[in-house]
CSV table of C-alpha atoms in Angstrom, one decimal:
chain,number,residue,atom,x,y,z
A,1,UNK,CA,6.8,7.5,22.6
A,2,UNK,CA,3.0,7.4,22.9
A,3,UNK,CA,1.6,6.2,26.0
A,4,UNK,CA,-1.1,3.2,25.8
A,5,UNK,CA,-4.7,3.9,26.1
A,6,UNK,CA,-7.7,1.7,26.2
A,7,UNK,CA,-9.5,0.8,22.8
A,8,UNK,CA,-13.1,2.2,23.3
A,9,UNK,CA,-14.4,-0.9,21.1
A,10,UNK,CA,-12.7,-3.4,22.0
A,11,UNK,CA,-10.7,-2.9,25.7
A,12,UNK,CA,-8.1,-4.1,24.4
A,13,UNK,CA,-4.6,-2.1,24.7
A,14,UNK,CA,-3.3,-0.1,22.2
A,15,UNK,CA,-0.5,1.8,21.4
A,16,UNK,CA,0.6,5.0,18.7
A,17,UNK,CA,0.8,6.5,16.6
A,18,UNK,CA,-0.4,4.9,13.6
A,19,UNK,CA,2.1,4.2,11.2
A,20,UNK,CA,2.0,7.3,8.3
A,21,UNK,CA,1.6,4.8,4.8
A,22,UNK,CA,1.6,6.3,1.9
A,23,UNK,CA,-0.4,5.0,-0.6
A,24,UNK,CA,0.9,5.2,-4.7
A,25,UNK,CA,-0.5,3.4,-7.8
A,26,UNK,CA,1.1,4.3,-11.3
A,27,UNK,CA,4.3,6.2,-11.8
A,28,UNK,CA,4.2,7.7,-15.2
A,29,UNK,CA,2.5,9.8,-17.8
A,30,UNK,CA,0.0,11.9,-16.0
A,31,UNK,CA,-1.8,13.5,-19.4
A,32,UNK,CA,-4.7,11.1,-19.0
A,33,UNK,CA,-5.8,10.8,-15.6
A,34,UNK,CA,-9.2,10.5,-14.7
A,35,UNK,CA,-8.5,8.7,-11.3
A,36,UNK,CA,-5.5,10.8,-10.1
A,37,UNK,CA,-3.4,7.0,-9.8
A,38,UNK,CA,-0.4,8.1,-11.4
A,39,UNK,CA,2.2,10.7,-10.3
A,40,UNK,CA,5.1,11.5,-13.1
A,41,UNK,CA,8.5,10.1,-12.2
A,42,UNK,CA,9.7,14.1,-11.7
A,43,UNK,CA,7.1,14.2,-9.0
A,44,UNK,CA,7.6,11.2,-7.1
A,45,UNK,CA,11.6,12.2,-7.4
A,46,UNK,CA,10.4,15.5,-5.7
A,47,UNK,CA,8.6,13.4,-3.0
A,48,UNK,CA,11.1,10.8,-2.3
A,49,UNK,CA,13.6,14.4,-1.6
A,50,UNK,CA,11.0,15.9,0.4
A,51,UNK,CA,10.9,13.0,2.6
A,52,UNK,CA,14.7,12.3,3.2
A,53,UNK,CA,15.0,16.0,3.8
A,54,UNK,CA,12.8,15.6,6.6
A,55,UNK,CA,14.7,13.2,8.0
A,56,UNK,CA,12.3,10.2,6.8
A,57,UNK,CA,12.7,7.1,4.7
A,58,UNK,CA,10.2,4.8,3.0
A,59,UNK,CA,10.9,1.3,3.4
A,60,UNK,CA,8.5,-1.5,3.0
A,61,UNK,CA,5.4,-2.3,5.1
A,62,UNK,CA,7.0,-5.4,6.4
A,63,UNK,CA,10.4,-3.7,7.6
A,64,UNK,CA,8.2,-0.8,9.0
A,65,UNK,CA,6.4,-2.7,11.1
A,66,UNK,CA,9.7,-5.1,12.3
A,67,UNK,CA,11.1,-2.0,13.1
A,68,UNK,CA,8.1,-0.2,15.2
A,69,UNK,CA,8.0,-4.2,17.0
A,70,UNK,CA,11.6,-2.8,17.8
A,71,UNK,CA,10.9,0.4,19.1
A,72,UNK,CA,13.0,1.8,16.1
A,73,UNK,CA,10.5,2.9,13.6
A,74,UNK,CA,10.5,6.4,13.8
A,75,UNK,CA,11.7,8.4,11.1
A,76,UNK,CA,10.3,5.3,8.9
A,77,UNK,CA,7.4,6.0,6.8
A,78,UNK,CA,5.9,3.2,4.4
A,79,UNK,CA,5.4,3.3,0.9
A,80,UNK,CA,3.3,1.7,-0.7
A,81,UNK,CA,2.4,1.0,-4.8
A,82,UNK,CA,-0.9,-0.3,-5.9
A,83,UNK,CA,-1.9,-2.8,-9.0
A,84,UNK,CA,1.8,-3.6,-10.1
A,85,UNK,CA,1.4,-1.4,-13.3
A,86,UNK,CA,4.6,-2.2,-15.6
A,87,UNK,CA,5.9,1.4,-15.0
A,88,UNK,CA,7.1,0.4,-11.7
A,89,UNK,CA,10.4,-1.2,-12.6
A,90,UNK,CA,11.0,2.0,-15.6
A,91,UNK,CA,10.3,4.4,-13.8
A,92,UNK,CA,10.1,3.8,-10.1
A,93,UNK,CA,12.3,1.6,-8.9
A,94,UNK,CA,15.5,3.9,-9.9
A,95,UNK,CA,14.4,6.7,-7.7
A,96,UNK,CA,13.4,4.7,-5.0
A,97,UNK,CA,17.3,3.4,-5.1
A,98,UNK,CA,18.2,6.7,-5.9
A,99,UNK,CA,16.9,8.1,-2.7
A,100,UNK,CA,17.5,5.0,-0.8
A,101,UNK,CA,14.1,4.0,0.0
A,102,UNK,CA,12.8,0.9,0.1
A,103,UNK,CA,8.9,0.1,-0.8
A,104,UNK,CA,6.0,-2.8,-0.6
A,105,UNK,CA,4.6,-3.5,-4.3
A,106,UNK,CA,1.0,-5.2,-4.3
A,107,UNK,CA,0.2,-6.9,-7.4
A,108,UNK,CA,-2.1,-8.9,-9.3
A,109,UNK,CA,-0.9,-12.8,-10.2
A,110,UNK,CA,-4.4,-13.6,-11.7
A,111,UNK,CA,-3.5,-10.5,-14.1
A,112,UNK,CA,0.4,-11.1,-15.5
A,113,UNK,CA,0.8,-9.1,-18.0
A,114,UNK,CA,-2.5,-8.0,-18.6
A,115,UNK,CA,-3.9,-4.1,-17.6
A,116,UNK,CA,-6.1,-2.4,-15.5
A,117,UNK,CA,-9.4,-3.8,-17.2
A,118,UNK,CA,-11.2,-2.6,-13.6
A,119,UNK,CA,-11.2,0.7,-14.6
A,120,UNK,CA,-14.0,1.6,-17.0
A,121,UNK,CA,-12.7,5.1,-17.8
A,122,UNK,CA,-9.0,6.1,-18.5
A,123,UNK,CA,-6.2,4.6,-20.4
A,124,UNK,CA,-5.0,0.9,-20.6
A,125,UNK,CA,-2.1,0.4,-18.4
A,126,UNK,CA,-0.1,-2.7,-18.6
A,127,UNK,CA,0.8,-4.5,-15.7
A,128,UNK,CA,3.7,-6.4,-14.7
A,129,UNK,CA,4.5,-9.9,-15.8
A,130,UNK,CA,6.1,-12.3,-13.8
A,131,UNK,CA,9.6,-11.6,-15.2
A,132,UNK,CA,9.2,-7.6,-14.0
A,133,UNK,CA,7.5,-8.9,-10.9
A,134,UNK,CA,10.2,-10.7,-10.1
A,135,UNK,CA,12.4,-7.9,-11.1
A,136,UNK,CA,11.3,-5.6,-8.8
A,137,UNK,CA,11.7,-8.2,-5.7
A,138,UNK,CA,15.4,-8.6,-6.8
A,139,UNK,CA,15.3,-5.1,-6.8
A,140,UNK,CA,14.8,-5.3,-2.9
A,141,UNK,CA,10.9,-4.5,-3.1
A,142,UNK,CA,8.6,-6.7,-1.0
A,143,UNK,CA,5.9,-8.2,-2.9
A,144,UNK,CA,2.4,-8.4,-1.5
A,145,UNK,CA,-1.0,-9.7,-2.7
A,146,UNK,CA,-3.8,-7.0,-3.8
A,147,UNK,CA,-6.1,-10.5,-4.7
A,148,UNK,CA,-5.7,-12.5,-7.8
A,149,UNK,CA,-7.9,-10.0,-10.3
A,150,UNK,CA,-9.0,-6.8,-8.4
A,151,UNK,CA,-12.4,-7.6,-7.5
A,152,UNK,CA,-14.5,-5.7,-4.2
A,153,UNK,CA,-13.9,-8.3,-1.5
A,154,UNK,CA,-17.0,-6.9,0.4
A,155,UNK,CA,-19.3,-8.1,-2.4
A,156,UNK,CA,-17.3,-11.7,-3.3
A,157,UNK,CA,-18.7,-14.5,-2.8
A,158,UNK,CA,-17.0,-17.0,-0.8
A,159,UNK,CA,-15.2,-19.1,-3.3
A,160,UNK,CA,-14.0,-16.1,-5.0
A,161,UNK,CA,-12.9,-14.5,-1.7
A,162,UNK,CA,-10.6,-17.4,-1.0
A,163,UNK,CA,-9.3,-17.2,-4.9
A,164,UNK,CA,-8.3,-13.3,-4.6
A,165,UNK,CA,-7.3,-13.9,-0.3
A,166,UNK,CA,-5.2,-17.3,-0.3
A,167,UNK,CA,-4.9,-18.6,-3.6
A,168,UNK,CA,-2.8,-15.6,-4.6
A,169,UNK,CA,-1.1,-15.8,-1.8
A,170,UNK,CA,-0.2,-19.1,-2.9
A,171,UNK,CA,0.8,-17.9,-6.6
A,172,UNK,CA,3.1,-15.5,-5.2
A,173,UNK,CA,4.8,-17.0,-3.0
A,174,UNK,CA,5.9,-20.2,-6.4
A,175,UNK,CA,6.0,-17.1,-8.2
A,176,UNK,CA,9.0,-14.9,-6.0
A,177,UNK,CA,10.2,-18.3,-4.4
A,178,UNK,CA,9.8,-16.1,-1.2
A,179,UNK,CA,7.4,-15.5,1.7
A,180,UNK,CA,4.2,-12.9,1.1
A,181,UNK,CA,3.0,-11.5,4.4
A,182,UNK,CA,1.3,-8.4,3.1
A,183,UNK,CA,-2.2,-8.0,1.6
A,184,UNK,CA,-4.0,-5.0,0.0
A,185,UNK,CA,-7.9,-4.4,-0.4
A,186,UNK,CA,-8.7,-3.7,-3.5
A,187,UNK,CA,-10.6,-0.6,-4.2
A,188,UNK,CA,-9.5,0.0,-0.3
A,189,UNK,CA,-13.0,-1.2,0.4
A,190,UNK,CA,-13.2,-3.9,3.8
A,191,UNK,CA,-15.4,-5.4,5.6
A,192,UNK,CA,-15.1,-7.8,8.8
A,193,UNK,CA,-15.5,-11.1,6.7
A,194,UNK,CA,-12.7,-10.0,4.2
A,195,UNK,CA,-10.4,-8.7,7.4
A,196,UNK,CA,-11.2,-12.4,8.4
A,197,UNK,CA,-10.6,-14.2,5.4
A,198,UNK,CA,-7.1,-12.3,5.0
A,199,UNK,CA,-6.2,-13.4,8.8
A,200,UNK,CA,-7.0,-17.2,8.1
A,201,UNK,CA,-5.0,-17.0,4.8
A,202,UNK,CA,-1.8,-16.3,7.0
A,203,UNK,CA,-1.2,-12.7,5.7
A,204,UNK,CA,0.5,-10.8,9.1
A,205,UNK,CA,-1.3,-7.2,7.7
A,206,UNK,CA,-2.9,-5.8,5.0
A,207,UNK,CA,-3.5,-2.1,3.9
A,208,UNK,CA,-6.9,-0.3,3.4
A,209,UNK,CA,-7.3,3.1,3.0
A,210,UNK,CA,-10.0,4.5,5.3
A,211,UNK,CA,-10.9,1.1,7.9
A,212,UNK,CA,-13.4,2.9,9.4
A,213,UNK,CA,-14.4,1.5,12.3
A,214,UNK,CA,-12.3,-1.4,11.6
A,215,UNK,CA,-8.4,-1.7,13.5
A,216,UNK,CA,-5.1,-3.7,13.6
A,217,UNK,CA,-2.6,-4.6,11.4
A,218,UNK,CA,-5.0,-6.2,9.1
A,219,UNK,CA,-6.9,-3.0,8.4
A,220,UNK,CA,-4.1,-0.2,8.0
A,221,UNK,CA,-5.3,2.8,6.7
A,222,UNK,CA,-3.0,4.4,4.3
A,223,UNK,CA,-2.6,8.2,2.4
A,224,UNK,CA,-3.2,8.6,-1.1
A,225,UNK,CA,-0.1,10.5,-2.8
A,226,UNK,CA,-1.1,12.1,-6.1
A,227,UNK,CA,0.5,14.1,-9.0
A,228,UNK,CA,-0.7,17.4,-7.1
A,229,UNK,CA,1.4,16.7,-3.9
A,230,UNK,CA,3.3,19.3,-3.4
A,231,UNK,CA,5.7,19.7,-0.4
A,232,UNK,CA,3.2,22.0,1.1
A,233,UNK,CA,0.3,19.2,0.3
A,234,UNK,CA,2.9,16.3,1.7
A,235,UNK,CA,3.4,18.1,4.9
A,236,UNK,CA,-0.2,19.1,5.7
A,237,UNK,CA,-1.1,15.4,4.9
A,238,UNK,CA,1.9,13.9,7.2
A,239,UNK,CA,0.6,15.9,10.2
A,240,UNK,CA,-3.2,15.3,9.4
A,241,UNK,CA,-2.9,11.5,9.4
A,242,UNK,CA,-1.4,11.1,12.6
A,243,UNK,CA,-4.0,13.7,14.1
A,244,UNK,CA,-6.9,12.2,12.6
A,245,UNK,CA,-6.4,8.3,12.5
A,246,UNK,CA,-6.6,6.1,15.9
A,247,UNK,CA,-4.1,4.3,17.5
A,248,UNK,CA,-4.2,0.8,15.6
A,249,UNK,CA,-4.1,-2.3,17.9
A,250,UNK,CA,-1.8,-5.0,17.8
A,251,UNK,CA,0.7,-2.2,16.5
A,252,UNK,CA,4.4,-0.9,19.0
């Protein structure tokens, strides 16, 4: 186990590693990909064996981080899907059962059913409605918030930061009848005031993707996984995140 060490910004004690979070969006057809967000369901099958045969499993954020408050998380790795695209429940959630993984889904209640309008270039994907979302959390996913409609939190004002932090918190948790503890920046992009504004809405962490100067379990940084990530790739990124990344306060 990694031995404490001091914060140099804060003083505050601090333990690691930092939690290895893969970080996935689309599963599906790759053809049309301008943004390298969707991995084909042979890939992620590929990934998902790569993983077990290392002797890891992806579970959800909130059952990684019970388990590292434990002492028990290694060998855990989190695994994490972006936007709640429809293609989820087709095409990921059998290999994620498959390979006996579990997984933390952040999706969109201000979009039901709609599609990744955010992205100016690409193809139109649909997103979830209610009925898949809700399929998925039977399914034994946990279901977090990434905001109501996927806007940058670092340039909301603050009426529409509490819409995308707390009020779709709030529509989740009527939605899924069940608690929502995790939140996800859209874009990845954070700021103090929307680290804040998550805190005060009761969310116990949220995911970014490069905090920067930023730490604690409201500002996890997490590893893109694309269609080009090989076993080779997979490996090299495993071992480059724990290298790279701080310690992350607050975190076993």
């Amino acid at each position: 186990m990694a031995a404490s060490v001091d914060s140099p910004t804060t003083g505050r004690r601090v333990t690691g590693p930092v939690p290895w979070v893969a970080m996935y969006h689309s599963v599906g057809d790759c053809s049309d990909d301008p943004y390298r967000i969707t991995v084909s369901p042979d890939r992620l099958a590929q990934q998902l064996r790569w993983l077990r045969g290392r002797g890891l499993r992806g579970v959800s954020m909130t059952d990684l981080l019970a388990a590292r408050a434990r002492g028990e998380g290694q060998g855990l790795v989190g695994l994490t899907f972006d936007d709640g695209y429809a293609d989820f429940v087709d095409n990921a959630l059998p290999l994620l059962a498959r390979w006996g993984c579990g997984a933390t889904l952040f999706v969109l209640p201000g979009r039901l059913g709609g599609d990744n309008a955010w992205d100016p270039q690409g193809p139109r994907k649909p997103l979830l409605t209610a009925d898949g979302i809700r399929q998925a959390a039977a399914g034994g996913v946990e279901i977090g918030s990434h905001g109501l409609t996927h806007v940058d939190l670092t340039k909301a004002d603050d009426d529409t930061l509490h819409a995308e932090v707390a009020e779709s918190r709030s529509r989740l948790r009527e939605l899924t009848n069940s608690p929502v503890g995790g939140f996800c920046y859209p874009y990845g992009t954070i700021d103090a005031r929307a680290m804040d504004a998550v805190r005060a809405a009761g969310y116990a962490y949220a995911c970014a993707i490069d905090p920067g100067e930023l730490n604690g379990p409201h500002a996890l940084p997490r590893v893109h996984i694309g269609q080009n990530d090989t076993a080779v790739r997979l490996f090299l990124k495993y071992r480059l995140h724990r290298l790279r990344r701080r310690p992350v306060e607050g975190l076993a």
